[in-house]
Amino acid sequence: MTLGKFEVNQATQSLSFAGEEISLTQKKFFEVLSCLVDKYPNFVTREELIEQVWQGNYFIGDKAVNNAIWVLRKTLKDYDPEQQYIVTKRGVGYRLAIEPVVASLKAKRQNFIYLAAVFGVSVIAISSWLYIDTEKPVKLSLITDSSGNESQPAVSPSGKELAFTWRKPGQSSNLYIKDLTDNQKIRQITFNDNKVYSPAWINHGIGLAYVEKDKTNKQCNIKKVILSTLDTEVIATCNYNSNTYVKANFAGDIVLFNKFDQDNYRSGLYKVNVNEQPYKEVRISCGDECSFEDREVAFTPEPDKIVVSRRFDRLSENLFLVNLITREESQLTFEETDIKGIAVSTDEQVYFGAKEGGQNIAKQVSLAGGSVKNLNVIGFVSPSFNPRDSSLYFSHSRAVKDIHYINLNHAQKFSTSLLTSAFAHRNAEFSASANKLVFISGQSGHMEVWSSNSDGSNKQQLTYLKSVAITPSWSNDGKKIAFLTPKKNSGGNEIKVIDIVTRKITTINSPFNNHNRPTWSNDDRTLLSAISDDRGSLLYRFTFDTTAPMQLSDKQIRFIRHYKGNKWLFSKGIQGGLWIASENEDGTFTQLNKLLANDEFNSRYNWTIHQETIFYTRKHSDRVEIKSYNLVKQIDKLLISLPSEKLETYGSFTFDSMNQWLIYTQRKGNPYDIAKITLPKHD
């Protein structure tokens, strides 16, 4: 890129003028310049520079910033004395005085496509141009564009038909098949009020395997349907309260799916032969002795090999190539967060969706290994490869998560946007002490910690991890924020704490890999977090020194909030109800009693408490109710009812006592259509 009369190469960390490379004597000086380039036209605070360039070392960084800015100014002025390059604003920070310009035509094109996708330009059209990692544009076409949600495409072995899930407005989801040779021909395959999804072709295309969840009896089954007769049969069982994904091999006689059982806390892959009766489920994944869960899967061109996504926690999930016969395996990706479907092409390329900056991004990696390519296709979920024309069908998601609120001062309750844009915002937490919100935003291209005024104004980025942060939690004094991030170069997550004044980030000492949302103790000296392992979710206390974490209860606790005095409220998980516990003098918890029943309170995280009132969600098959419950009067009230897809399952509730707002995460937009792209060929 160019900066005035200078060339700035961030890849090689070099600065040049009229073809002459300029020595900055220290690498840190260029890193400061690079920060100013990345943040233009915004000011960069001293704290941000110390955090990014000197990794939060304020003892060294405070003086080093002055030296770096002085060296940069002097160097730039020596070569171009007539132009001012760096502006200082006392009490705010530094910024570039002129705009850096990217000279690469390809970069300009990719930036245009990214912005167009983010702001919704022409995505809804029947076809639009998006760039994959090549100079040639790839055409994206919408295959379905009807009301409701069309998702989870599965291309038939012949490549001439497409099975998919369609949830029409006000109805349950069912399976449909679209004739790809006749655009108007669609037929319905299942007809019931249960939740039906994840179709997979079996027996060379004569039938489908799929998931069916019985809402009345709270049961989950893997079924098969013969297309000529529409006769159905149960071939395996699955878990009602978790997501199940079904895939079949090319012949369609073997079906793989994920679930956990009474002997294994961690979810793993099971296989069943659809032609052998009685049907027998066989677990092919390791059990609780492993530190991960096998989730989604795709067969490769070699029938004995699969690509499987392994989740170590919500912030670490990667792809592995596994030989089902020899059990040999190799890791294909290393820094992914949340895999959203897998497909393998005949030329041994793996295509998958992954979360990045709050968006579902299309990515590609070879079965032989190597670097992961970002395909610059946004809204990419559940891909399915069609060998007939080397195309890729996928669920095209346009949903963005926003921060909404309900004003309890209004007699008529309704949902109002608080933080909304083309970028994802989620997990807001209000601090009465700071009178500010903290939340997670993808505005920078990464899911970082941000803050704002209580009304959403004056947004400020607090972390520059260039990674994924989730679930921020204010200290009681409003001076610090705890949150979760992935561990570097290993599976699992860790708890970090940022001081909002100094911006210094501390990592909490912990031997565990799978922490749940942190909560501050009443004196702000320790943090409470549930640890998920083969024992379930058990609560621990964490200090800011090297003291080992302390287990606080032998009962299942997923998420906990302080009520009053020594009383705390906690949830166990989906269908676990809401409970109250007493904190003992030694910090442990006893006297656990249920306040709200499982069917009334069926949420992990979408709840909070203010004074004597609990705000929580109650999920139904077709809607989610946001309710309040007074602990003293024992009276519940319905605040609003939302379509089930509108509320973010892993969101959060917080109460703004100043404005009397209940704040939560909500999805916007019609979540899914089915789209198609034609892939470039690989040697």
PDB file of N, CA and C in Angstrom, residues 258-312:
ATOM      1  N   ASN A 258     -23.997 -38.001  15.072  1.00  0.00           N
ATOM      2  CA  ASN A 258     -23.369 -37.705  16.357  1.00  0.00           C
ATOM      3  C   ASN A 258     -24.393 -37.726  17.480  1.00  0.00           C
ATOM      4  N   LYS A 259     -23.964 -38.209  18.642  1.00  0.00           N
ATOM      5  CA  LYS A 259     -24.800 -38.149  19.834  1.00  0.00           C
ATOM      6  C   LYS A 259     -23.952 -38.546  21.033  1.00  0.00           C
ATOM      7  N   PHE A 260     -24.490 -38.347  22.239  1.00  0.00           N
ATOM      8  CA  PHE A 260     -23.865 -38.877  23.446  1.00  0.00           C
ATOM      9  C   PHE A 260     -24.830 -39.874  24.069  1.00  0.00           C
ATOM     10  N   ASP A 261     -24.305 -40.771  24.905  1.00  0.00           N
ATOM     11  CA  ASP A 261     -25.152 -41.780  25.529  1.00  0.00           C
ATOM     12  C   ASP A 261     -24.897 -41.825  27.025  1.00  0.00           C
ATOM     13  N   GLN A 262     -25.543 -42.744  27.705  1.00  0.00           N
ATOM     14  CA  GLN A 262     -25.429 -42.817  29.160  1.00  0.00           C
ATOM     15  C   GLN A 262     -24.027 -43.193  29.622  1.00  0.00           C
ATOM     16  N   ASP A 263     -23.234 -43.779  28.752  1.00  0.00           N
ATOM     17  CA  ASP A 263     -21.879 -44.172  29.124  1.00  0.00           C
ATOM     18  C   ASP A 263     -20.832 -43.141  28.741  1.00  0.00           C
ATOM     19  N   ASN A 264     -21.201 -42.178  27.896  1.00  0.00           N
ATOM     20  CA  ASN A 264     -20.244 -41.182  27.419  1.00  0.00           C
ATOM     21  C   ASN A 264     -20.864 -39.797  27.477  1.00  0.00           C
ATOM     22  N   TYR A 265     -20.277 -38.937  28.308  1.00  0.00           N
ATOM     23  CA  TYR A 265     -20.745 -37.559  28.422  1.00  0.00           C
ATOM     24  C   TYR A 265     -20.486 -36.793  27.131  1.00  0.00           C
ATOM     25  N   ARG A 266     -19.353 -37.079  26.489  1.00  0.00           N
ATOM     26  CA  ARG A 266     -18.993 -36.337  25.286  1.00  0.00           C
ATOM     27  C   ARG A 266     -19.664 -36.944  24.054  1.00  0.00           C
ATOM     28  N   SER A 267     -20.134 -36.048  23.191  1.00  0.00           N
ATOM     29  CA  SER A 267     -20.764 -36.488  21.952  1.00  0.00           C
ATOM     30  C   SER A 267     -19.727 -37.122  21.035  1.00  0.00           C
ATOM     31  N   GLY A 268     -20.140 -38.176  20.325  1.00  0.00           N
ATOM     32  CA  GLY A 268     -19.252 -38.841  19.384  1.00  0.00           C
ATOM     33  C   GLY A 268     -20.017 -39.344  18.182  1.00  0.00           C
ATOM     34  N   LEU A 269     -19.297 -39.934  17.222  1.00  0.00           N
ATOM     35  CA  LEU A 269     -19.916 -40.441  16.005  1.00  0.00           C
ATOM     36  C   LEU A 269     -20.374 -41.886  16.182  1.00  0.00           C
ATOM     37  N   TYR A 270     -21.552 -42.167  15.646  1.00  0.00           N
ATOM     38  CA  TYR A 270     -22.105 -43.522  15.627  1.00  0.00           C
ATOM     39  C   TYR A 270     -22.414 -43.884  14.182  1.00  0.00           C
ATOM     40  N   LYS A 271     -22.344 -45.170  13.881  1.00  0.00           N
ATOM     41  CA  LYS A 271     -22.711 -45.610  12.544  1.00  0.00           C
ATOM     42  C   LYS A 271     -23.800 -46.668  12.639  1.00  0.00           C
ATOM     43  N   VAL A 272     -24.617 -46.736  11.578  1.00  0.00           N
ATOM     44  CA  VAL A 272     -25.650 -47.752  11.478  1.00  0.00           C
ATOM     45  C   VAL A 272     -25.765 -48.159  10.016  1.00  0.00           C
ATOM     46  N   ASN A 273     -25.920 -49.440   9.770  1.00  0.00           N
ATOM     47  CA  ASN A 273     -26.138 -49.954   8.423  1.00  0.00           C
ATOM     48  C   ASN A 273     -27.637 -49.947   8.159  1.00  0.00           C
ATOM     49  N   VAL A 274     -28.075 -49.201   7.154  1.00  0.00           N
ATOM     50  CA  VAL A 274     -29.508 -49.008   6.916  1.00  0.00           C
ATOM     51  C   VAL A 274     -30.168 -50.244   6.319  1.00  0.00           C
ATOM     52  N   ASN A 275     -29.359 -51.257   5.938  1.00  0.00           N
ATOM     53  CA  ASN A 275     -29.919 -52.458   5.303  1.00  0.00           C
ATOM     54  C   ASN A 275     -29.855 -53.704   6.182  1.00  0.00           C
ATOM     55  N   GLU A 276     -29.273 -53.578   7.367  1.00  0.00           N
ATOM     56  CA  GLU A 276     -29.138 -54.734   8.248  1.00  0.00           C
ATOM     57  C   GLU A 276     -30.079 -54.611   9.440  1.00  0.00           C
ATOM     58  N   GLN A 277     -31.010 -55.542   9.557  1.00  0.00           N
ATOM     59  CA  GLN A 277     -31.929 -55.537  10.689  1.00  0.00           C
ATOM     60  C   GLN A 277     -31.651 -56.742  11.589  1.00  0.00           C
ATOM     61  N   PRO A 278     -31.765 -56.596  12.901  1.00  0.00           N
ATOM     62  CA  PRO A 278     -32.138 -55.361  13.589  1.00  0.00           C
ATOM     63  C   PRO A 278     -31.031 -54.314  13.462  1.00  0.00           C
ATOM     64  N   TYR A 279     -31.438 -53.038  13.408  1.00  0.00           N
ATOM     65  CA  TYR A 279     -30.471 -51.954  13.267  1.00  0.00           C
ATOM     66  C   TYR A 279     -29.611 -51.860  14.522  1.00  0.00           C
ATOM     67  N   LYS A 280     -28.322 -51.689  14.327  1.00  0.00           N
ATOM     68  CA  LYS A 280     -27.398 -51.648  15.452  1.00  0.00           C
ATOM     69  C   LYS A 280     -26.528 -50.399  15.378  1.00  0.00           C
ATOM     70  N   GLU A 281     -26.569 -49.594  16.439  1.00  0.00           N
ATOM     71  CA  GLU A 281     -25.730 -48.401  16.535  1.00  0.00           C
ATOM     72  C   GLU A 281     -24.366 -48.792  17.096  1.00  0.00           C
ATOM     73  N   VAL A 282     -23.314 -48.345  16.438  1.00  0.00           N
ATOM     74  CA  VAL A 282     -21.954 -48.639  16.894  1.00  0.00           C
ATOM     75  C   VAL A 282     -21.190 -47.323  17.014  1.00  0.00           C
ATOM     76  N   ARG A 283     -20.666 -47.060  18.198  1.00  0.00           N
ATOM     77  CA  ARG A 283     -19.881 -45.834  18.393  1.00  0.00           C
ATOM     78  C   ARG A 283     -18.493 -46.028  17.797  1.00  0.00           C
ATOM     79  N   ILE A 284     -18.078 -45.077  16.956  1.00  0.00           N
ATOM     80  CA  ILE A 284     -16.761 -45.173  16.333  1.00  0.00           C
ATOM     81  C   ILE A 284     -15.806 -44.114  16.872  1.00  0.00           C
ATOM     82  N   SER A 285     -16.300 -43.219  17.721  1.00  0.00           N
ATOM     83  CA  SER A 285     -15.450 -42.202  18.347  1.00  0.00           C
ATOM     84  C   SER A 285     -15.010 -42.677  19.720  1.00  0.00           C
ATOM     85  N   CYS A 286     -13.920 -42.103  20.207  1.00  0.00           N
ATOM     86  CA  CYS A 286     -13.515 -42.399  21.578  1.00  0.00           C
ATOM     87  C   CYS A 286     -14.502 -41.748  22.538  1.00  0.00           C
ATOM     88  N   GLY A 287     -14.451 -42.136  23.791  1.00  0.00           N
ATOM     89  CA  GLY A 287     -15.431 -41.670  24.770  1.00  0.00           C
ATOM     90  C   GLY A 287     -14.904 -40.555  25.639  1.00  0.00           C
ATOM     91  N   ASP A 288     -15.237 -40.614  26.924  1.00  0.00           N
ATOM     92  CA  ASP A 288     -14.888 -39.534  27.839  1.00  0.00           C
ATOM     93  C   ASP A 288     -13.397 -39.454  28.126  1.00  0.00           C
ATOM     94  N   GLU A 289     -12.625 -40.462  27.692  1.00  0.00           N
ATOM     95  CA  GLU A 289     -11.182 -40.392  27.884  1.00  0.00           C
ATOM     96  C   GLU A 289     -10.555 -39.348  26.951  1.00  0.00           C
ATOM     97  N   CYS A 290     -11.303 -38.905  25.946  1.00  0.00           N
ATOM     98  CA  CYS A 290     -10.808 -37.884  25.023  1.00  0.00           C
ATOM     99  C   CYS A 290     -11.220 -36.494  25.503  1.00  0.00           C
ATOM    100  N   SER A 291     -10.506 -35.489  25.050  1.00  0.00           N
ATOM    101  CA  SER A 291     -10.783 -34.112  25.471  1.00  0.00           C
ATOM    102  C   SER A 291     -11.591 -33.349  24.435  1.00  0.00           C
ATOM    103  N   PHE A 292     -12.245 -34.059  23.523  1.00  0.00           N
ATOM    104  CA  PHE A 292     -12.979 -33.399  22.453  1.00  0.00           C
ATOM    105  C   PHE A 292     -14.259 -34.162  22.158  1.00  0.00           C
ATOM    106  N   GLU A 293     -15.114 -33.531  21.345  1.00  0.00           N
ATOM    107  CA  GLU A 293     -16.334 -34.168  20.853  1.00  0.00           C
ATOM    108  C   GLU A 293     -16.293 -34.214  19.334  1.00  0.00           C
ATOM    109  N   ASP A 294     -16.562 -35.380  18.761  1.00  0.00           N
ATOM    110  CA  ASP A 294     -16.744 -35.471  17.315  1.00  0.00           C
ATOM    111  C   ASP A 294     -18.150 -35.008  16.983  1.00  0.00           C
ATOM    112  N   ARG A 295     -18.296 -34.112  16.001  1.00  0.00           N
ATOM    113  CA  ARG A 295     -19.607 -33.521  15.714  1.00  0.00           C
ATOM    114  C   ARG A 295     -20.043 -33.768  14.270  1.00  0.00           C
ATOM    115  N   GLU A 296     -19.618 -32.904  13.347  1.00  0.00           N
ATOM    116  CA  GLU A 296     -20.051 -33.043  11.959  1.00  0.00           C
ATOM    117  C   GLU A 296     -19.042 -33.886  11.179  1.00  0.00           C
ATOM    118  N   VAL A 297     -19.510 -34.459  10.060  1.00  0.00           N
ATOM    119  CA  VAL A 297     -18.677 -35.408   9.341  1.00  0.00           C
ATOM    120  C   VAL A 297     -19.000 -35.356   7.854  1.00  0.00           C
ATOM    121  N   ALA A 298     -18.023 -35.735   7.025  1.00  0.00           N
ATOM    122  CA  ALA A 298     -18.238 -35.893   5.584  1.00  0.00           C
ATOM    123  C   ALA A 298     -17.361 -37.037   5.094  1.00  0.00           C
ATOM    124  N   PHE A 299     -17.895 -37.863   4.193  1.00  0.00           N
ATOM    125  CA  PHE A 299     -17.109 -38.936   3.589  1.00  0.00           C
ATOM    126  C   PHE A 299     -16.226 -38.361   2.487  1.00  0.00           C
ATOM    127  N   THR A 300     -15.044 -38.954   2.303  1.00  0.00           N
ATOM    128  CA  THR A 300     -14.129 -38.554   1.244  1.00  0.00           C
ATOM    129  C   THR A 300     -14.339 -39.469   0.036  1.00  0.00           C
ATOM    130  N   PRO A 301     -13.666 -39.195  -1.093  1.00  0.00           N
ATOM    131  CA  PRO A 301     -13.764 -40.117  -2.239  1.00  0.00           C
ATOM    132  C   PRO A 301     -13.309 -41.533  -1.910  1.00  0.00           C
ATOM    133  N   GLU A 302     -12.439 -41.686  -0.912  1.00  0.00           N
ATOM    134  CA  GLU A 302     -12.070 -43.019  -0.437  1.00  0.00           C
ATOM    135  C   GLU A 302     -13.082 -43.428   0.629  1.00  0.00           C
ATOM    136  N   PRO A 303     -13.851 -44.486   0.442  1.00  0.00           N
ATOM    137  CA  PRO A 303     -14.984 -44.803   1.314  1.00  0.00           C
ATOM    138  C   PRO A 303     -14.620 -45.080   2.764  1.00  0.00           C
ATOM    139  N   ASP A 304     -13.366 -45.422   3.047  1.00  0.00           N
ATOM    140  CA  ASP A 304     -12.971 -45.727   4.416  1.00  0.00           C
ATOM    141  C   ASP A 304     -12.399 -44.519   5.157  1.00  0.00           C
ATOM    142  N   LYS A 305     -12.445 -43.348   4.525  1.00  0.00           N
ATOM    143  CA  LYS A 305     -11.911 -42.150   5.164  1.00  0.00           C
ATOM    144  C   LYS A 305     -13.000 -41.089   5.306  1.00  0.00           C
ATOM    145  N   ILE A 306     -12.963 -40.398   6.425  1.00  0.00           N
ATOM    146  CA  ILE A 306     -13.925 -39.331   6.688  1.00  0.00           C
ATOM    147  C   ILE A 306     -13.180 -38.086   7.157  1.00  0.00           C
ATOM    148  N   VAL A 307     -13.835 -36.944   6.986  1.00  0.00           N
ATOM    149  CA  VAL A 307     -13.383 -35.697   7.605  1.00  0.00           C
ATOM    150  C   VAL A 307     -14.376 -35.376   8.707  1.00  0.00           C
ATOM    151  N   VAL A 308     -13.877 -35.167   9.908  1.00  0.00           N
ATOM    152  CA  VAL A 308     -14.744 -34.942  11.059  1.00  0.00           C
ATOM    153  C   VAL A 308     -14.335 -33.652  11.766  1.00  0.00           C
ATOM    154  N   SER A 309     -15.319 -32.910  12.267  1.00  0.00           N
ATOM    155  CA  SER A 309     -15.029 -31.724  13.069  1.00  0.00           C
ATOM    156  C   SER A 309     -14.990 -32.118  14.538  1.00  0.00           C
ATOM    157  N   ARG A 310     -13.927 -31.714  15.212  1.00  0.00           N
ATOM    158  CA  ARG A 310     -13.760 -32.028  16.629  1.00  0.00           C
ATOM    159  C   ARG A 310     -13.799 -30.735  17.439  1.00  0.00           C
ATOM    160  N   ARG A 311     -14.740 -30.712  18.367  1.00  0.00           N
ATOM    161  CA  ARG A 311     -14.905 -29.527  19.211  1.00  0.00           C
ATOM    162  C   ARG A 311     -14.270 -29.776  20.568  1.00  0.00           C
ATOM    163  N   PHE A 312     -13.315 -28.926  20.925  1.00  0.00           N
ATOM    164  CA  PHE A 312     -12.691 -28.990  22.240  1.00  0.00           C
ATOM    165  C   PHE A 312     -13.463 -28.122  23.235  1.00  0.00           C
TER     166      PHE A 312
END
